[in-house]
Amino acid sequence: MTDVTTERSALTDKLGVIIDPELLSLALTHRSWAYEHGQVPHNERLEFLGDSILGQAVTVRLFTAHPELDEGSLAKRRASVVSTVALAEVARGIGLGQHVLLGRGEDQTGGRDKDSILADTMEAVLGAAYLSAGPDAATALVLRLVEPLLADPERHGAAMDPKTSLQELAARAGVAPPTYAIESSGPDHDRRFAATVKVGGVSAMGVGSSKKQAEMAAALLAWRTMSDAV
């Protein structure tokens, strides 16, 4: 068994779903890798499918589990659970980044920890699970992966607007508001940003393709760290 096969077997073990190897390979293929290898197929069609599966599973769960919530509240919770930041957090929890096939440039500029790439790949994997194991297994996988987000209402706000949530947490803790520092690297057409946030003795760093994305990633990590300490 090759190293790649072994690594992907470990990934499917974490997912708890048997996924067709070819579909899994396609789900893990980013367009940057496909471009560098002769325009081979990539994961964006599977991502499109997985997005729908994710949305439906989360919508039904929220609707049935929270009869006390109105349409607006349900929509807000759903948006936060399926947001790029939230999905990237889920992807990091299963170590998905290490399995993604990336082009050299994307890989060298931190693509394996880029929120958008992680979230898109997570959706593609859900699409592959649907085609391989059927709708019931795919729905069960979605709910298993997002259960921590569904079970923690405060995390909804943090995933959707981590900077505001961190500022509010700092105020409740009686510490100074968060401060951010930004560094950038890479060519103009492919800039990468790293944000460091400091608040209440906590320091956290996030990366992204924009200043906003990097600050949001840093803020979410700091929010989680502070929340765990409270």
mmCIF file of C-alpha atoms in Angstrom:
data_model
loop_
_atom_site.group_PDB
_atom_site.id
_atom_site.type_symbol
_atom_site.label_atom_id
_atom_site.label_comp_id
_atom_site.label_asym_id
_atom_site.label_seq_id
_atom_site.Cartn_x
_atom_site.Cartn_y
_atom_site.Cartn_z
ATOM 1 C CA MET A 1 0.000 0.000 0.000
ATOM 2 C CA THR A 2 1.485 3.354 -1.052
ATOM 3 C CA ASP A 3 1.929 6.263 1.316
ATOM 4 C CA VAL A 4 -0.830 8.202 -0.480
ATOM 5 C CA THR A 5 -3.223 5.269 -0.186
ATOM 6 C CA THR A 6 -2.356 4.850 3.488
ATOM 7 C CA GLU A 7 -2.882 8.562 4.178
ATOM 8 C CA ARG A 8 -6.224 8.604 2.389
ATOM 9 C CA SER A 9 -7.289 5.467 4.212
ATOM 10 C CA ALA A 10 -6.564 7.307 7.473
ATOM 11 C CA LEU A 11 -8.702 10.208 6.228
ATOM 12 C CA THR A 12 -11.672 7.989 5.388
ATOM 13 C CA ASP A 13 -11.307 6.319 8.779
ATOM 14 C CA LYS A 14 -11.726 9.747 10.379
ATOM 15 C CA LEU A 15 -14.740 10.435 8.181
ATOM 16 C CA GLY A 16 -16.299 7.075 8.941
ATOM 17 C CA VAL A 17 -17.535 6.723 5.347
ATOM 18 C CA ILE A 18 -16.211 4.525 2.554
ATOM 19 C CA ILE A 19 -15.561 6.790 -0.427
ATOM 20 C CA ASP A 20 -14.669 5.567 -3.891
ATOM 21 C CA PRO A 21 -10.892 6.148 -4.264
ATOM 22 C CA GLU A 22 -11.235 7.921 -7.619
ATOM 23 C CA LEU A 23 -13.938 10.214 -6.288
ATOM 24 C CA LEU A 24 -11.891 10.962 -3.181
ATOM 25 C CA SER A 25 -8.860 11.776 -5.312
ATOM 26 C CA LEU A 26 -10.998 14.124 -7.418
ATOM 27 C CA ALA A 27 -12.431 15.759 -4.287
ATOM 28 C CA LEU A 28 -8.909 16.490 -3.069
ATOM 29 C CA THR A 29 -7.703 17.959 -6.386
ATOM 30 C CA HIS A 30 -7.546 21.748 -6.338
ATOM 31 C CA ARG A 31 -7.715 23.609 -9.625
ATOM 32 C CA SER A 32 -4.138 24.884 -9.160
ATOM 33 C CA TRP A 33 -2.855 21.283 -9.208
ATOM 34 C CA ALA A 34 -5.079 20.436 -12.176
ATOM 35 C CA TYR A 35 -3.721 23.429 -14.109
ATOM 36 C CA GLU A 36 -0.120 22.357 -13.537
ATOM 37 C CA HIS A 37 -0.886 18.791 -14.655
ATOM 38 C CA GLY A 38 -2.444 19.355 -18.039
ATOM 39 C CA GLN A 39 -5.877 20.665 -17.090
ATOM 40 C CA VAL A 40 -7.002 17.390 -15.522
ATOM 41 C CA PRO A 41 -10.391 17.359 -13.745
ATOM 42 C CA HIS A 42 -10.576 19.149 -10.388
ATOM 43 C CA ASN A 43 -12.979 19.270 -7.452
ATOM 44 C CA GLU A 44 -15.231 22.234 -8.223
ATOM 45 C CA ARG A 45 -18.169 20.166 -9.528
ATOM 46 C CA LEU A 46 -18.053 17.989 -6.414
ATOM 47 C CA GLU A 47 -17.835 21.163 -4.338
ATOM 48 C CA PHE A 48 -21.060 22.381 -5.965
ATOM 49 C CA LEU A 49 -22.793 19.127 -5.025
ATOM 50 C CA GLY A 50 -21.402 19.076 -1.494
ATOM 51 C CA ASP A 51 -22.556 22.627 -0.848
ATOM 52 C CA SER A 52 -26.165 21.584 -1.464
ATOM 53 C CA ILE A 53 -25.854 18.474 0.707
ATOM 54 C CA LEU A 54 -24.348 20.502 3.531
ATOM 55 C CA GLY A 55 -27.031 23.177 3.339
ATOM 56 C CA GLN A 56 -29.901 20.708 3.320
ATOM 57 C CA ALA A 57 -28.565 18.618 6.210
ATOM 58 C CA VAL A 58 -27.941 21.641 8.406
ATOM 59 C CA THR A 59 -31.273 23.255 7.510
ATOM 60 C CA VAL A 60 -33.301 20.151 8.387
ATOM 61 C CA ARG A 61 -31.412 19.615 11.646
ATOM 62 C CA LEU A 62 -31.885 23.208 12.779
ATOM 63 C CA PHE A 63 -35.559 23.210 11.770
ATOM 64 C CA THR A 64 -36.375 20.013 13.666
ATOM 65 C CA ALA A 65 -34.164 20.670 16.700
ATOM 66 C CA HIS A 66 -35.222 24.276 17.331
ATOM 67 C CA PRO A 67 -38.992 24.760 16.975
ATOM 68 C CA GLU A 68 -38.642 27.861 19.153
ATOM 69 C CA LEU A 69 -36.569 29.766 16.578
ATOM 70 C CA ASP A 70 -38.076 31.972 13.888
ATOM 71 C CA GLU A 71 -37.001 32.022 10.256
ATOM 72 C CA GLY A 72 -34.480 34.799 10.737
ATOM 73 C CA SER A 73 -32.748 33.060 13.660
ATOM 74 C CA LEU A 74 -32.642 29.755 11.790
ATOM 75 C CA ALA A 75 -31.153 31.448 8.743
ATOM 76 C CA LYS A 76 -28.489 33.151 10.831
ATOM 77 C CA ARG A 77 -27.464 29.905 12.499
ATOM 78 C CA ARG A 78 -27.377 28.043 9.202
ATOM 79 C CA ALA A 79 -25.246 30.753 7.589
ATOM 80 C CA SER A 80 -22.713 30.579 10.394
ATOM 81 C CA VAL A 81 -22.448 26.777 10.347
ATOM 82 C CA VAL A 82 -21.910 26.625 6.580
ATOM 83 C CA SER A 83 -19.635 29.682 6.436
ATOM 84 C CA THR A 84 -16.120 29.441 5.008
ATOM 85 C CA VAL A 85 -14.582 30.094 8.427
ATOM 86 C CA ALA A 86 -16.672 27.377 10.089
ATOM 87 C CA LEU A 87 -16.021 24.799 7.373
ATOM 88 C CA ALA A 88 -12.305 25.541 7.478
ATOM 89 C CA GLU A 89 -12.377 24.890 11.219
ATOM 90 C CA VAL A 90 -14.083 21.539 10.580
ATOM 91 C CA ALA A 91 -11.510 20.682 7.898
ATOM 92 C CA ARG A 92 -8.612 21.459 10.213
ATOM 93 C CA GLY A 93 -10.157 19.189 12.826
ATOM 94 C CA ILE A 94 -9.728 16.179 10.534
ATOM 95 C CA GLY A 95 -6.378 17.273 9.106
ATOM 96 C CA LEU A 96 -7.809 17.719 5.618
ATOM 97 C CA GLY A 97 -5.216 20.238 4.484
ATOM 98 C CA GLN A 98 -2.405 17.714 4.337
ATOM 99 C CA HIS A 99 -4.324 15.615 1.814
ATOM 100 C CA VAL A 100 -5.179 18.347 -0.712
ATOM 101 C CA LEU A 101 -3.435 18.250 -4.091
ATOM 102 C CA LEU A 102 -2.202 21.816 -4.669
ATOM 103 C CA GLY A 103 -0.170 23.520 -7.342
ATOM 104 C CA ARG A 104 3.363 24.446 -6.361
ATOM 105 C CA GLY A 105 2.675 28.159 -5.987
ATOM 106 C CA GLU A 106 -0.466 27.655 -3.922
ATOM 107 C CA ASP A 107 1.318 25.143 -1.721
ATOM 108 C CA GLN A 108 4.294 27.411 -1.126
ATOM 109 C CA THR A 109 2.072 30.319 -0.079
ATOM 110 C CA GLY A 110 0.210 28.496 2.667
ATOM 111 C CA GLY A 111 -2.671 27.088 0.655
ATOM 112 C CA ARG A 112 -3.034 24.050 2.892
ATOM 113 C CA ASP A 113 -4.250 26.291 5.700
ATOM 114 C CA LYS A 114 -6.211 28.749 3.575
ATOM 115 C CA ASP A 115 -9.822 28.983 4.750
ATOM 116 C CA SER A 116 -11.325 29.080 1.263
ATOM 117 C CA ILE A 117 -9.390 26.055 0.015
ATOM 118 C CA LEU A 118 -10.148 24.027 3.138
ATOM 119 C CA ALA A 119 -13.858 24.905 3.032
ATOM 120 C CA ASP A 120 -14.185 24.184 -0.690
ATOM 121 C CA THR A 121 -12.364 20.862 -0.338
ATOM 122 C CA MET A 122 -14.562 19.915 2.613
ATOM 123 C CA GLU A 123 -17.632 20.465 0.450
ATOM 124 C CA ALA A 124 -16.103 18.413 -2.372
ATOM 125 C CA VAL A 125 -15.458 15.535 0.040
ATOM 126 C CA LEU A 126 -19.104 15.684 1.104
ATOM 127 C CA GLY A 127 -20.093 15.471 -2.554
ATOM 128 C CA ALA A 128 -17.854 12.442 -3.038
ATOM 129 C CA ALA A 129 -19.350 10.809 0.066
ATOM 130 C CA TYR A 130 -22.849 11.356 -1.330
ATOM 131 C CA LEU A 131 -22.003 9.715 -4.654
ATOM 132 C CA SER A 132 -20.136 6.851 -2.985
ATOM 133 C CA ALA A 133 -22.309 6.003 0.020
ATOM 134 C CA GLY A 134 -25.661 7.643 -0.674
ATOM 135 C CA PRO A 135 -27.691 10.502 0.814
ATOM 136 C CA ASP A 136 -28.208 9.008 4.279
ATOM 137 C CA ALA A 137 -24.510 8.388 4.848
ATOM 138 C CA ALA A 138 -23.614 11.836 3.498
ATOM 139 C CA THR A 139 -26.172 13.531 5.751
ATOM 140 C CA ALA A 140 -24.899 11.598 8.766
ATOM 141 C CA LEU A 141 -21.344 12.654 7.908
ATOM 142 C CA VAL A 142 -22.335 16.326 7.682
ATOM 143 C CA LEU A 143 -24.074 16.261 11.046
ATOM 144 C CA ARG A 144 -21.200 14.424 12.701
ATOM 145 C CA LEU A 145 -18.680 16.974 11.433
ATOM 146 C CA VAL A 146 -20.672 20.097 12.309
ATOM 147 C CA GLU A 147 -22.107 18.834 15.610
ATOM 148 C CA PRO A 148 -19.696 20.958 17.704
ATOM 149 C CA LEU A 149 -20.941 24.062 15.865
ATOM 150 C CA LEU A 150 -24.588 23.074 16.230
ATOM 151 C CA ALA A 151 -24.182 22.275 19.912
ATOM 152 C CA ASP A 152 -22.532 25.574 20.848
ATOM 153 C CA PRO A 153 -24.745 28.583 20.016
ATOM 154 C CA GLU A 154 -22.027 31.108 20.899
ATOM 155 C CA ARG A 155 -19.759 29.517 18.332
ATOM 156 C CA HIS A 156 -22.281 30.420 15.631
ATOM 157 C CA GLY A 157 -21.590 34.098 16.157
ATOM 158 C CA ALA A 158 -17.863 33.517 16.463
ATOM 159 C CA ALA A 159 -17.655 31.631 13.180
ATOM 160 C CA MET A 160 -19.781 34.227 11.386
ATOM 161 C CA ASP A 161 -18.159 37.365 12.821
ATOM 162 C CA PRO A 162 -15.108 36.355 14.855
ATOM 163 C CA LYS A 163 -13.722 39.888 15.213
ATOM 164 C CA THR A 164 -16.899 41.206 16.830
ATOM 165 C CA SER A 165 -17.227 38.092 19.008
ATOM 166 C CA LEU A 166 -13.632 38.465 20.200
ATOM 167 C CA GLN A 167 -14.169 42.148 21.015
ATOM 168 C CA GLU A 168 -17.313 41.292 22.999
ATOM 169 C CA LEU A 169 -15.503 38.509 24.858
ATOM 170 C CA ALA A 170 -12.669 40.903 25.739
ATOM 171 C CA ALA A 171 -15.198 43.410 27.102
ATOM 172 C CA ARG A 172 -16.849 40.732 29.256
ATOM 173 C CA ALA A 173 -13.443 39.669 30.545
ATOM 174 C CA GLY A 174 -12.549 43.271 31.432
ATOM 175 C CA VAL A 175 -9.448 43.416 29.218
ATOM 176 C CA ALA A 176 -8.348 45.886 26.549
ATOM 177 C CA PRO A 177 -9.805 45.484 23.043
ATOM 178 C CA PRO A 178 -7.934 43.239 20.582
ATOM 179 C CA THR A 179 -5.105 44.724 18.558
ATOM 180 C CA TYR A 180 -4.076 43.413 15.142
ATOM 181 C CA ALA A 181 -0.807 43.444 13.232
ATOM 182 C CA ILE A 182 -0.627 42.475 9.554
ATOM 183 C CA GLU A 183 2.256 41.193 7.435
ATOM 184 C CA SER A 184 2.107 40.332 3.751
ATOM 185 C CA SER A 185 4.210 38.276 1.364
ATOM 186 C CA GLY A 186 4.209 37.003 -2.197
ATOM 187 C CA PRO A 187 3.780 38.695 -5.589
ATOM 188 C CA ASP A 188 1.101 41.311 -6.186
ATOM 189 C CA HIS A 189 -1.154 38.889 -8.048
ATOM 190 C CA ASP A 190 -0.997 36.319 -5.258
ATOM 191 C CA ARG A 191 -0.511 38.174 -1.982
ATOM 192 C CA ARG A 192 -0.670 36.254 1.279
ATOM 193 C CA PHE A 193 -1.461 37.941 4.575
ATOM 194 C CA ALA A 194 -0.663 36.894 8.128
ATOM 195 C CA ALA A 195 -2.509 38.600 10.975
ATOM 196 C CA THR A 196 -1.517 38.469 14.624
ATOM 197 C CA VAL A 197 -4.061 39.455 17.255
ATOM 198 C CA LYS A 198 -3.269 40.147 20.908
ATOM 199 C CA VAL A 199 -5.896 40.349 23.624
ATOM 200 C CA GLY A 200 -5.950 39.601 27.336
ATOM 201 C CA GLY A 201 -2.610 37.808 27.343
ATOM 202 C CA VAL A 202 -3.603 35.690 24.335
ATOM 203 C CA SER A 203 -1.792 35.890 21.008
ATOM 204 C CA ALA A 204 -3.030 34.123 17.877
ATOM 205 C CA MET A 205 -2.123 34.178 14.202
ATOM 206 C CA GLY A 206 -4.245 33.594 11.110
ATOM 207 C CA VAL A 207 -3.441 33.564 7.403
ATOM 208 C CA GLY A 208 -5.498 34.361 4.319
ATOM 209 C CA SER A 209 -5.564 35.817 0.835
ATOM 210 C CA SER A 210 -6.819 39.165 2.185
ATOM 211 C CA LYS A 211 -6.248 41.226 5.321
ATOM 212 C CA LYS A 212 -9.852 40.651 6.380
ATOM 213 C CA GLN A 213 -9.613 36.892 5.939
ATOM 214 C CA ALA A 214 -6.377 36.722 7.921
ATOM 215 C CA GLU A 215 -7.781 38.850 10.752
ATOM 216 C CA MET A 216 -10.924 36.724 10.919
ATOM 217 C CA ALA A 217 -8.892 33.532 11.144
ATOM 218 C CA ALA A 218 -6.710 35.005 13.907
ATOM 219 C CA ALA A 219 -9.733 36.333 15.790
ATOM 220 C CA LEU A 220 -11.516 32.970 15.709
ATOM 221 C CA LEU A 221 -8.450 31.191 17.072
ATOM 222 C CA ALA A 222 -8.056 33.797 19.834
ATOM 223 C CA TRP A 223 -11.781 33.568 20.638
ATOM 224 C CA ARG A 224 -11.539 29.786 21.003
ATOM 225 C CA THR A 225 -8.466 30.090 23.225
ATOM 226 C CA MET A 226 -10.046 32.705 25.483
ATOM 227 C CA SER A 227 -13.368 30.847 25.627
ATOM 228 C CA ASP A 228 -11.651 27.638 26.715
ATOM 229 C CA ALA A 229 -9.852 29.540 29.477
ATOM 230 C CA VAL A 230 -12.986 31.167 30.873
#
